[in-house]
Amino acid sequence: MRFLPGTPRALGLAAALAATAMAGSAAPQPVARTARAPQAADEGGKAPAGAEAGATPLRGSLGVPVGERLLSSSDPAARLRGIERLGAIGTEEAVSALLAALEQHGAPGARDPRARLATVRALAPHAQRDSVRQLLARELSESAPARGAASPLGEVLRGTAALALARTGERRALGVLVNAIVQGGAAGEAAARALKAHPPASLQLLLGSRKRLEPALASFLGDLGDLRAIAALRPMLEGGDRAAQVAAARALARLGDEAALAKARAWLRKPEPGLFEPTAEILVYLGAPEAPDAVAALLGSELGRMEGLRLAELAPAERLVPALARSLPLLPDDARPRAVAAIGRAGGAEAARQLHRLLSERPELATAAAFALATMPGAEARAAVAELFDGPRAAKDADLRRLGLRAGVVRGLALRDAPEALEKRLLAALAAPKGSSDRAVGVFGAVALGLRDAVDVVGACSPSSCDRVAVHAAARGALARGERALAALAPLFAALAASGAASPPGAASAASAASAAQSGDAAPDAAGISAGVALLAEPGGGAIATSRLAALAEAGGPLSPLAARALATRDDEVVRGRIERLLEGSDPVVRAHVALGLGSDPMPDSVSLLARAYRFEDDPAVRRAIVRGLSRRAEVQRRRVLVAARDLDPDEGVRALARAALSGVDARALDPPRSALATGVVWVAIVPNDRSASMSASSRPARLVRPDGLAVPVVADPDGVLLVPAVPPGASAVLLAPAAPPGDPGS
């Protein structure tokens, strides 16, 4: 029988051929299949109009066999395409095929963390199915190292599986998470985070038929913050299981329920060794008047001292100052600065006196004590800071005077409460000889507090003649003055960056150095690094040549992240390869900045670079930057990644950014701020491990990564001190550039 063109049979054959061609280079498969998937129903539960009984959609018929064949491939990329193909089809047949392929003994995808992560994401919409739930439960478990628990993607994999289970809100899925919490470990932590992200509609779904809760589950209920848990926790205060009593009392205290207070006071009257810490914690959370004395007792005990320090940080009180001061010599070395900071947060005249005493008696804690005084409100602390730089000892002790001036500047920035004599002393230090630590302190303070402009202080500066110490200090001071002050440094940075002065050995890899030598582009000297803060105000790189930005980005020094961000905004066919290598590199800070730059990339296909980068990125800070980059894109491809990030990313920050991007928030609001919105100051004293290497701390380049992920290139003062203002709250990271060996020109 012949069919004329245009008949339904001819059109159907054309569609089949087109679909087969789209499937890829694999050989076409027969359209007919023995096992047919049920026809997808519409919202009303009826089969779509025009569907024949028992018929299989063309997409499912052709896509599933191709996906199965890709899953059995020895090529990891092909397996990933197969997983994503079956997940996109989403029919019961496709899900079953995906599960069957991964359940096979020795299947290649079962050993590949990337394939397993892609599978979890593909199956997440079907988590209510028993077979899918069982697979997600296995991925959540950390008990099988052979399945790749040690992979860098292990945490992402566990967190994604936990979120997929928590999003269902279904009793059996929540039961898997509760069991993980009870067992503890990394799986329990992932389960707890997932349940906090998606709290159940009813606590009964979590508690099930339990008559008494396990201590781990009781503790989780306290962290969850759901007041409905109080009714389940109160009965646990009575009974013979002391561990359960303690867990319930702690949880109730975190929920603000004073039912735990009577139990804590009873334990306080009849102390037992194992109850000291929970009793103090309960009293602290409930704000009981006995709390400071209980914390002080912990600080005085050998076994509870670190817990006492944690509680003192959690609930500062003037009554704790003497106990904190007495505990200082008994604490580990790395915990002593924390105790000094806790004294400052406690506040009061006694705290100021103790900190002032530490400045003279404990030189190794002088920086911590000065910082505590600088950030402690009150007239006593302000007077103590003023005495450091304007007192009788200041004229004879230059180190003490500089310490006091720095503390005064920090106080002015953080509290807007600088001592009256600070301005006069700073201007006097500004007149100190070039290259001296005194001048560095004066320049930084004068610029940071707005007494002088950074460009005016630096003056005439060329690669051959420049007061580099002033450049370092002025550039860091300009951070406190906002975007305009940073942008004013752009011409200076352009001149110094273009000079190509030699960088210290070790600041770049041999391959990068060779490449730079061939192109005539070497890394800038320390002055160029400092002036590079101008790139904070000019994310596109300003007047810096693209080839120069590429060399700086690949050099691996403090300027690399900001240069990489600027390079990504200039994407074209020439630099695309270099951008891709940076996006796949080993430095997560550089990867994050490339992602930020790709958000402003003029090439429309850069959204695909971001989408691919997100798939298997294990660093949450990089994923946050990718989402920020995607939030600035308008291409439709961004939505799939943002939805996956919003629903299944284990990091709360990533999910929040993705929600904001999908809700239509102005993308500029999601960018790391350029202006000095924060008053936080990072104070770092670089102390060599060996006295003979003291010169290695002088004017040492470094990279400070702010809590929002933005990297700031900085250079220390000649005495090895770094003050970096305008840092948002949170944990920052400082990475020192490698030191040059003595006698080398770079030193």
XYZ file of C-alpha atoms in Angstrom:
747
model
C 0.000 0.000 0.000
C 1.298 3.444 -0.910
C 0.782 6.573 1.166
C 0.596 9.998 -0.335
C 2.623 12.825 1.227
C 0.615 14.686 3.776
C -1.425 11.721 4.968
C -1.436 10.968 8.725
C 0.799 7.918 8.215
C 3.401 9.987 6.367
C 3.394 12.659 9.042
C 3.754 10.056 11.795
C 6.719 8.473 10.030
C 8.385 11.866 9.638
C 7.953 12.546 13.342
C 9.448 9.168 14.217
C 12.478 9.785 12.026
C 12.980 13.261 13.505
C 12.789 11.937 17.060
C 15.251 9.188 16.233
C 17.696 11.695 14.800
C 17.468 13.823 17.949
C 18.339 10.849 20.131
C 21.975 11.087 19.148
C 24.412 9.105 17.057
C 23.242 5.735 18.399
C 21.446 3.409 16.006
C 17.658 3.811 15.892
C 15.645 1.394 18.005
C 12.328 -0.209 17.070
C 9.352 1.900 17.945
C 7.224 -0.955 19.188
C 7.968 -2.367 22.660
C 6.598 -5.403 24.424
C 6.188 -3.674 27.789
C 4.235 -0.474 27.448
C 4.196 2.296 30.036
C 0.780 3.599 31.031
C -0.276 6.764 29.276
C 0.384 9.883 31.363
C -2.808 11.295 32.817
C -3.809 14.919 32.852
C -4.712 16.869 36.011
C -8.169 15.305 36.032
C -6.825 11.785 36.049
C -7.882 11.073 32.428
C -5.601 10.095 29.578
C -4.777 12.903 27.152
C -7.214 13.400 24.326
C -6.433 11.356 21.235
C -4.380 8.726 23.089
C -5.190 5.177 22.135
C -5.636 2.539 24.807
C -2.310 0.877 25.598
C -0.323 3.225 23.351
C 3.120 4.446 24.408
C 4.030 8.104 23.800
C 6.602 8.531 21.061
C 8.948 10.373 23.441
C 8.846 7.576 26.018
C 9.102 4.856 23.393
C 12.215 6.248 21.760
C 13.833 7.933 24.749
C 13.825 5.069 27.242
C 15.785 2.584 25.083
C 18.347 5.227 24.230
C 18.683 6.131 27.902
C 19.143 2.484 28.861
C 21.837 2.056 26.246
C 23.638 5.181 27.406
C 23.532 3.932 31.004
C 25.411 0.793 30.033
C 28.152 2.741 28.285
C 31.724 2.733 29.554
C 31.902 6.484 28.922
C 31.015 8.457 32.111
C 29.687 11.382 30.065
C 27.387 9.061 28.130
C 26.087 7.547 31.371
C 25.294 11.006 32.687
C 23.354 11.788 29.505
C 21.410 8.583 29.963
C 20.526 9.427 33.577
C 19.409 12.924 32.678
C 17.446 11.657 29.663
C 15.501 9.140 31.733
C 14.950 11.691 34.483
C 13.614 14.229 31.993
C 11.202 11.661 30.530
C 9.937 10.961 34.038
C 7.487 8.193 33.150
C 7.115 5.100 35.314
C 8.970 3.115 32.670
C 11.844 5.605 32.604
C 12.158 5.656 36.402
C 12.090 1.866 36.538
C 14.746 1.645 33.841
C 16.981 4.064 35.740
C 16.573 2.165 38.998
C 17.154 -1.205 37.317
C 20.354 -0.040 35.644
C 21.845 1.232 38.899
C 20.742 -1.772 40.931
C 22.678 -4.175 38.714
C 25.681 -5.700 40.470
C 28.856 -4.001 39.277
C 27.031 -1.392 37.205
C 29.490 1.418 36.242
C 27.126 4.154 37.405
C 26.814 2.623 40.875
C 30.482 3.407 41.561
C 30.575 6.894 40.057
C 29.715 9.689 42.548
C 28.756 12.015 39.701
C 26.372 9.476 38.244
C 24.871 8.819 41.661
C 24.361 12.541 42.301
C 22.720 12.972 38.903
C 20.504 9.966 39.697
C 19.408 11.399 43.041
C 18.486 14.686 41.376
C 16.629 12.889 38.573
C 14.680 10.690 40.987
C 13.907 13.393 43.573
C 10.448 14.161 42.073
C 9.582 10.455 42.511
C 10.762 10.118 46.128
C 7.346 8.839 47.269
C 7.876 5.588 45.372
C 9.130 2.779 47.605
C 12.005 1.826 45.311
C 13.143 5.439 44.928
C 12.903 6.066 48.660
C 15.068 3.015 49.313
C 17.707 4.271 46.892
C 17.704 7.714 48.521
C 18.030 6.085 51.943
C 21.122 4.194 50.757
C 22.668 7.360 49.374
C 22.024 9.135 52.656
C 23.820 6.412 54.578
C 27.537 6.766 55.129
C 28.102 3.127 56.089
C 29.431 1.964 52.721
C 32.804 3.534 51.892
C 32.973 1.446 48.740
C 30.132 3.564 47.346
C 32.296 6.664 47.404
C 31.595 8.174 50.817
C 35.104 9.670 50.751
C 34.444 11.493 47.488
C 34.455 15.317 47.603
C 30.872 15.041 46.383
C 29.922 12.824 49.335
C 28.513 15.680 51.402
C 26.579 17.079 48.435
C 25.229 13.619 47.654
C 24.044 12.961 51.208
C 22.524 16.417 51.536
C 20.684 16.158 48.212
C 19.254 12.739 49.099
C 18.121 14.036 52.492
C 16.403 17.064 50.961
C 14.668 14.878 48.377
C 13.233 12.772 51.211
C 12.300 15.748 53.398
C 10.469 17.545 50.583
C 7.947 14.723 50.272
C 6.571 15.264 53.781
C 5.604 11.592 53.650
C 5.720 9.482 56.816
C 8.017 6.727 55.524
C 10.466 9.188 53.995
C 10.577 11.180 57.224
C 11.118 7.933 59.097
C 14.315 7.389 57.107
C 15.571 10.812 58.166
C 14.646 10.292 61.809
C 16.518 6.986 61.866
C 19.567 8.747 60.430
C 19.380 11.400 63.152
C 19.199 8.734 65.836
C 22.221 6.922 64.388
C 24.220 10.153 64.150
C 27.269 10.834 62.016
C 27.380 12.663 58.703
C 24.091 11.117 57.590
C 22.386 12.343 60.760
C 23.710 15.861 60.238
C 22.473 15.884 56.645
C 19.063 14.591 57.750
C 18.785 17.267 60.458
C 19.620 20.054 57.993
C 17.058 18.714 55.526
C 14.278 18.599 58.118
C 15.084 22.146 59.221
C 14.791 23.239 55.596
C 11.484 21.372 55.167
C 9.818 21.008 58.586
C 7.024 18.428 58.642
C 3.422 19.589 58.703
C 2.836 17.467 61.782
C 5.366 16.415 64.412
C 3.530 13.120 64.654
C 4.978 12.290 61.244
C 8.411 12.529 62.861
C 7.697 10.904 66.176
C 5.571 8.043 64.875
C 4.510 5.611 67.557
C 7.469 6.306 69.855
C 6.477 6.408 73.520
C 9.836 7.804 74.572
C 12.225 9.715 72.340
C 15.870 8.840 71.845
C 18.255 11.512 73.211
C 19.487 12.375 69.709
C 15.924 12.932 68.498
C 15.094 15.039 71.561
C 18.152 17.206 70.902
C 17.091 17.648 67.290
C 13.619 18.799 68.346
C 15.251 21.508 70.437
C 17.287 22.667 67.427
C 14.237 22.512 65.143
C 12.601 25.292 67.159
C 9.051 23.936 66.826
C 7.138 24.745 70.010
C 4.814 21.810 69.354
C 7.655 19.569 70.531
C 7.305 20.795 74.119
C 4.448 18.417 74.827
C 6.552 15.439 73.746
C 9.667 16.574 75.604
C 8.248 17.422 79.030
C 7.404 13.800 80.021
C 11.051 12.870 79.376
C 12.186 14.993 82.327
C 11.026 12.248 84.656
C 12.202 8.671 84.544
C 15.290 6.594 85.091
C 17.121 7.357 81.839
C 19.476 10.205 82.746
C 20.687 10.696 79.149
C 17.100 11.183 78.008
C 16.430 13.633 80.861
C 19.481 15.700 79.958
C 18.642 15.763 76.247
C 15.038 16.744 76.935
C 16.009 19.466 79.409
C 18.507 20.948 76.957
C 15.949 20.864 74.150
C 13.279 22.497 76.299
C 15.733 25.217 77.320
C 16.500 25.938 73.664
C 12.760 26.213 73.064
C 12.485 28.666 75.982
C 10.344 26.391 78.149
C 10.994 26.910 81.851
C 9.946 23.368 82.682
C 13.641 22.554 82.395
C 14.607 25.210 84.950
C 13.412 23.248 87.982
C 15.349 20.198 86.817
C 18.521 22.245 86.276
C 18.261 23.821 89.716
C 17.790 20.379 91.261
C 20.968 19.203 89.510
C 22.718 22.350 90.738
C 21.851 21.547 94.351
C 23.094 17.946 94.048
C 25.917 18.215 91.536
C 27.089 15.176 89.620
C 30.215 15.222 87.416
C 28.334 14.497 84.199
C 25.717 17.169 84.809
C 27.871 20.275 85.225
C 27.865 21.195 81.539
C 24.171 20.585 80.712
C 23.098 22.381 83.891
C 25.089 25.494 82.993
C 23.826 25.420 79.417
C 20.190 25.179 80.519
C 20.624 28.085 82.936
C 22.271 30.183 80.200
C 19.557 29.536 77.613
C 16.810 30.376 80.103
C 18.596 33.485 81.395
C 18.569 32.271 84.987
C 20.330 34.455 87.589
C 22.497 31.465 88.560
C 23.907 31.192 85.011
C 27.102 33.325 85.398
C 28.147 31.450 88.556
C 27.558 28.100 86.847
C 29.639 29.157 83.835
C 32.381 30.464 86.133
C 32.469 27.083 87.864
C 32.942 25.400 84.488
C 35.794 27.764 83.613
C 37.476 26.713 86.846
C 37.207 22.986 86.136
C 39.698 21.109 84.019
C 37.179 19.002 82.108
C 34.552 21.696 81.569
C 36.785 24.668 80.791
C 36.236 24.698 77.018
C 32.477 24.331 77.445
C 32.582 27.188 79.941
C 34.380 29.332 77.362
C 31.706 28.513 74.763
C 28.933 29.508 77.146
C 30.797 32.685 78.132
C 30.899 33.622 74.445
C 27.207 32.775 74.107
C 26.075 34.849 77.114
C 28.594 37.607 78.027
C 28.353 38.925 81.590
C 30.571 41.241 83.625
C 30.560 38.704 86.464
C 32.473 36.301 84.215
C 35.488 38.570 83.691
C 37.515 37.363 86.727
C 36.873 33.706 85.891
C 37.871 34.258 82.264
C 41.066 36.020 83.322
C 41.975 33.185 85.705
C 41.343 30.571 83.013
C 43.668 32.182 80.454
C 46.898 30.391 81.470
C 45.058 27.059 81.663
C 43.450 27.174 78.214
C 45.076 25.742 75.057
C 47.109 28.291 73.108
C 44.609 28.542 70.264
C 41.718 29.152 72.695
C 43.331 32.047 74.582
C 42.470 34.744 72.004
C 38.850 33.581 72.254
C 38.943 34.099 76.027
C 40.424 37.578 75.560
C 37.636 38.437 73.132
C 35.075 37.089 75.617
C 36.471 39.436 78.280
C 35.975 42.343 75.900
C 32.404 41.313 75.097
C 31.634 41.038 78.805
C 32.494 44.744 79.145
C 32.792 46.951 82.190
C 35.606 48.552 84.149
C 37.071 45.231 85.304
C 37.245 43.977 81.719
C 39.108 47.130 80.634
C 41.540 46.706 83.544
C 42.206 43.039 82.751
C 42.774 43.770 79.057
C 45.115 46.646 79.873
C 47.082 44.313 82.145
C 47.412 41.723 79.369
C 48.990 44.318 77.089
C 52.031 44.567 79.337
C 52.143 41.092 80.887
C 51.255 38.844 77.938
C 52.907 40.157 74.737
C 51.657 37.166 72.735
C 48.081 38.286 73.513
C 48.669 42.020 72.998
C 46.952 42.137 69.595
C 43.919 40.245 70.903
C 43.712 42.519 73.958
C 44.011 45.692 71.866
C 41.303 44.488 69.484
C 39.028 43.640 72.416
C 39.498 47.133 73.855
C 38.909 48.692 70.444
C 35.562 46.948 70.009
C 34.338 47.201 73.629
C 31.786 49.981 74.257
C 32.274 52.287 77.207
C 34.380 55.164 78.455
C 36.789 52.827 80.284
C 37.779 51.056 77.070
C 38.101 54.339 75.142
C 40.396 55.750 77.823
C 42.499 52.575 77.823
C 42.966 52.811 74.051
C 43.934 56.485 74.289
C 46.568 55.698 76.906
C 48.194 53.203 74.565
C 49.136 55.839 71.973
C 49.036 59.007 74.057
C 50.199 57.850 77.479
C 53.616 58.162 79.144
C 54.860 54.829 77.776
C 53.886 55.607 74.184
C 56.737 58.066 73.629
C 59.312 55.398 74.553
C 57.684 52.280 73.100
C 57.052 52.548 69.353
C 55.413 49.114 69.176
C 52.934 50.043 71.907
C 52.211 53.376 70.233
C 51.428 51.707 66.891
C 49.286 49.139 68.663
C 47.294 51.940 70.293
C 46.899 53.887 67.056
C 45.579 50.814 65.297
C 43.185 50.142 68.160
C 41.987 53.746 67.968
C 41.337 53.450 64.226
C 39.462 50.187 64.707
C 37.388 51.820 67.439
C 36.594 54.714 65.148
C 35.533 52.386 62.346
C 33.622 49.827 64.404
C 32.022 51.980 67.102
C 32.382 55.542 65.758
C 33.925 56.286 69.157
C 37.564 57.153 68.510
C 39.601 58.834 71.289
C 39.880 62.623 70.942
C 43.661 62.663 70.493
C 43.653 60.055 67.718
C 43.469 62.453 64.756
C 46.444 64.502 65.919
C 48.590 61.409 66.538
C 47.666 59.891 63.197
C 48.674 63.010 61.310
C 51.965 63.017 63.206
C 52.562 59.404 62.192
C 51.718 60.352 58.611
C 54.856 62.528 58.586
C 57.126 59.625 59.604
C 59.879 58.538 57.176
C 58.811 56.722 54.020
C 58.853 52.963 54.287
C 58.449 52.956 58.068
C 55.780 51.119 60.044
C 54.815 54.400 61.740
C 54.020 55.987 58.393
C 52.052 52.912 57.363
C 49.856 53.234 60.454
C 49.365 56.950 59.864
C 48.447 56.498 56.190
C 46.003 53.695 56.898
C 44.271 55.532 59.733
C 44.081 58.869 57.929
C 42.561 57.313 54.802
C 40.233 54.892 56.608
C 38.790 57.638 58.832
C 38.441 60.114 55.967
C 41.143 62.549 57.110
C 43.033 62.209 53.810
C 42.280 60.871 50.336
C 44.172 57.751 49.299
C 45.413 59.271 46.034
C 46.650 62.421 47.782
C 48.605 60.406 50.348
C 50.245 58.162 47.765
C 51.179 61.119 45.560
C 53.270 60.592 42.464
C 53.825 56.876 42.021
C 55.466 55.069 39.136
C 56.906 51.581 38.854
C 60.425 52.941 39.300
C 59.669 55.403 42.100
C 56.910 54.719 44.563
C 56.357 54.743 48.316
C 55.081 51.183 48.323
C 54.375 51.111 52.047
C 52.046 54.089 51.604
C 50.322 52.361 48.692
C 49.681 49.245 50.767
C 48.250 51.211 53.688
C 46.224 53.660 51.559
C 44.666 50.876 49.510
C 43.475 49.066 52.632
C 42.259 52.325 54.130
C 40.271 53.083 50.965
C 38.223 49.927 51.594
C 36.525 51.771 54.463
C 35.596 54.760 52.286
C 33.499 52.971 49.671
C 33.370 52.522 45.931
C 34.413 56.044 44.955
C 37.642 55.858 46.941
C 38.452 52.469 45.436
C 37.718 53.656 41.901
C 40.137 56.562 42.430
C 42.942 54.004 42.685
C 42.187 52.603 39.210
C 44.756 54.753 37.309
C 47.450 53.797 39.826
C 46.594 50.116 39.472
C 46.600 50.366 35.682
C 50.084 51.895 35.714
C 51.516 49.389 38.195
C 49.798 46.334 36.709
C 51.006 47.186 33.223
C 54.611 47.472 34.425
C 55.019 43.728 34.925
C 57.526 43.974 37.770
C 58.756 40.590 38.908
C 56.712 38.741 41.511
C 58.116 36.729 44.404
C 59.109 33.171 43.539
C 56.367 30.684 44.185
C 53.589 33.181 43.585
C 52.834 31.494 40.280
C 53.310 28.030 38.881
C 56.176 27.298 36.537
C 53.787 26.921 33.631
C 52.126 30.258 34.363
C 55.493 31.951 34.778
C 56.686 30.582 31.459
C 53.508 31.694 29.763
C 53.819 35.147 31.302
C 57.439 35.426 30.222
C 56.566 34.535 26.635
C 53.766 37.092 26.528
C 55.762 39.784 28.284
C 53.309 39.809 31.180
C 54.669 39.085 34.642
C 52.800 39.418 37.910
C 52.868 42.878 39.501
C 54.922 43.686 42.540
C 53.369 44.232 45.960
C 52.315 47.803 45.155
C 50.353 46.559 42.165
C 48.719 43.924 44.349
C 47.590 46.538 46.866
C 46.278 48.900 44.207
C 44.325 45.942 42.809
C 41.540 46.718 45.283
C 40.401 49.069 42.507
C 38.980 45.949 40.806
C 36.394 45.772 43.592
C 34.878 48.965 42.198
C 35.483 48.015 38.553
C 34.379 44.377 38.141
C 35.010 44.623 34.399
C 38.681 45.455 34.819
C 38.538 49.112 33.770
C 41.441 50.133 31.561
C 43.486 46.954 32.136
C 44.178 45.064 28.912
C 42.471 41.719 28.504
C 45.770 39.919 27.988
C 47.044 41.416 31.238
C 43.928 40.330 33.116
C 44.373 36.805 31.772
C 47.987 36.698 32.945
C 47.030 37.967 36.402
C 44.154 35.500 36.662
C 46.411 32.568 35.836
C 49.304 33.681 38.044
C 47.776 32.277 41.231
C 48.550 35.255 43.479
C 46.329 37.508 45.621
C 45.053 39.338 42.526
C 44.000 36.191 40.656
C 40.363 36.036 41.844
C 39.448 39.636 40.975
C 41.347 39.419 37.685
C 39.495 36.206 36.851
C 36.162 37.899 37.551
C 37.067 40.766 35.248
C 38.350 38.413 32.529
C 35.062 36.500 32.506
C 33.157 39.705 31.708
C 35.227 40.011 28.509
C 34.476 36.554 27.178
C 34.998 35.965 23.465
C 36.355 33.244 21.204
C 39.935 34.192 22.029
C 39.756 33.981 25.835
C 36.971 31.379 26.194
C 39.464 28.527 26.605
C 41.294 30.325 29.402
C 38.025 31.115 31.173
C 36.972 27.466 31.012
C 40.289 26.331 32.474
C 39.946 28.801 35.338
C 36.368 27.650 35.952
C 37.606 24.055 36.214
C 40.752 24.872 38.208
C 41.782 23.678 41.652
C 41.332 27.032 43.443
C 37.698 27.367 44.593
C 38.066 31.102 45.211
C 39.108 31.665 41.594
C 36.294 29.400 40.366
C 33.789 31.447 42.359
C 35.019 34.728 40.899
C 34.882 33.371 37.347
C 31.254 32.445 38.007
C 30.523 35.962 39.264
C 32.091 37.440 36.128
C 30.145 35.135 33.811
C 26.981 36.736 35.135
C 27.953 39.830 33.126
C 29.452 37.927 30.191
C 28.337 39.358 26.818
C 28.301 35.882 25.241
C 24.809 34.329 25.549
C 26.139 30.758 25.745
C 28.005 31.561 28.966
C 24.876 30.500 30.828
C 25.726 26.970 29.720
C 29.161 27.296 31.307
C 27.522 28.199 34.599
C 24.994 25.390 34.324
C 27.716 22.803 33.695
C 29.859 24.182 36.487
C 27.037 23.854 39.007
C 26.311 20.178 38.295
C 29.184 18.659 40.260
C 30.667 21.565 42.217
C 31.453 20.387 45.751
C 32.340 23.778 47.296
C 29.232 25.624 48.577
C 30.898 29.033 48.211
C 31.428 28.359 44.498
C 27.833 27.207 44.101
C 26.653 30.438 45.735
C 28.709 32.393 43.212
C 27.272 30.337 40.341
C 23.731 31.115 41.489
C 24.643 34.789 41.780
C 25.994 34.643 38.236
C 22.866 32.904 36.951
C 20.672 35.496 38.656
C 22.084 38.104 36.264
C 21.364 36.042 33.162
C 18.159 36.275 31.132
C 18.500 33.038 29.143
C 15.886 30.345 29.712
C 18.569 27.744 30.493
C 19.171 29.329 33.867
C 15.794 28.317 35.262
C 16.442 24.580 35.418
C 19.620 25.076 37.445
C 18.049 27.643 39.754
C 15.087 25.372 40.455
C 17.428 22.477 41.276
C 19.485 24.748 43.523
C 16.385 26.068 45.278
C 14.944 22.618 45.947
C 17.891 20.267 46.396
C 21.113 22.110 47.181
C 22.425 21.082 50.628
C 23.678 24.609 51.388
C 21.125 26.956 52.915
C 22.817 30.003 51.379
C 22.611 28.544 47.878
C 18.920 27.746 48.318
C 18.179 31.254 49.595
C 19.970 32.902 46.670
C 18.183 30.662 44.178
C 14.789 31.451 45.742
C 15.521 35.153 45.482
C 16.645 34.846 41.862
C 13.524 32.916 40.876
C 11.233 35.343 42.707
C 12.355 38.232 40.534
C 14.592 40.065 43.006
C 16.885 42.555 41.276
C 20.039 40.593 40.463
C 22.213 43.486 41.625
C 20.855 42.996 45.139
C 22.367 39.489 45.169
C 25.876 40.632 44.207
C 28.550 41.008 46.895
C 28.434 44.716 47.838
C 31.045 47.031 46.375
C 30.553 49.809 48.917
C 31.647 49.866 52.546
C 28.357 48.647 53.969
C 29.985 46.829 56.887
C 31.965 48.187 59.811
C 33.783 44.959 60.648
C 37.582 45.025 60.725
C 39.937 42.067 60.405
C 43.148 42.447 62.420
C 45.909 39.943 61.669
C 49.409 39.896 63.127
C 51.794 37.796 61.015
C 54.246 36.121 63.398
C 57.056 33.980 61.914
C 57.596 30.561 63.441
C 61.331 31.204 63.395
C 62.830 34.519 64.518
C 65.405 34.295 61.765
C 62.559 34.555 59.256
C 61.170 37.797 60.654
C 61.648 39.567 57.328
C 59.212 37.160 55.708
C 56.367 38.843 57.624
C 57.288 42.350 56.483
C 55.037 43.721 53.710
C 53.706 40.227 53.037
C 51.079 39.979 50.265
C 47.917 38.089 51.152
C 44.400 37.348 50.000
C 41.496 37.935 52.365
C 38.273 36.173 51.424
C 35.314 37.965 52.973
C 32.324 36.039 54.370
C 30.365 36.874 51.211
C 33.054 35.157 49.116
C 34.713 38.232 47.614
C 38.532 38.149 47.650
C 40.465 41.282 48.629
C 44.173 41.590 47.709
C 46.135 43.160 50.579
C 49.737 43.662 51.705
C 50.817 43.847 55.346
C 52.631 46.762 56.970
C 56.412 46.494 57.434
C 55.904 45.173 60.980
C 53.726 42.340 59.691
C 50.310 43.688 60.699
C 47.214 43.574 58.501
C 44.165 45.727 59.170
C 41.360 45.188 56.647
C 38.164 47.254 57.138
C 34.644 47.025 55.675
C 34.351 43.269 56.206
C 30.805 41.864 56.587
C 30.001 39.740 59.652
C 31.016 36.104 59.522
C 34.145 34.032 59.113
C 36.879 35.398 56.838
C 39.893 33.503 55.524
C 43.410 34.868 55.004
C 45.883 33.168 52.673
C 49.453 34.488 52.690
C 51.391 34.532 49.450
C 54.529 32.366 49.474
C 57.532 34.162 50.965
C 60.620 34.738 48.874
C 63.913 33.331 50.175
C 66.245 35.860 51.867
C 68.338 37.814 49.403
C 65.999 37.250 46.493
C 64.896 40.462 44.732
C 61.296 39.542 45.435
C 61.878 39.599 49.190
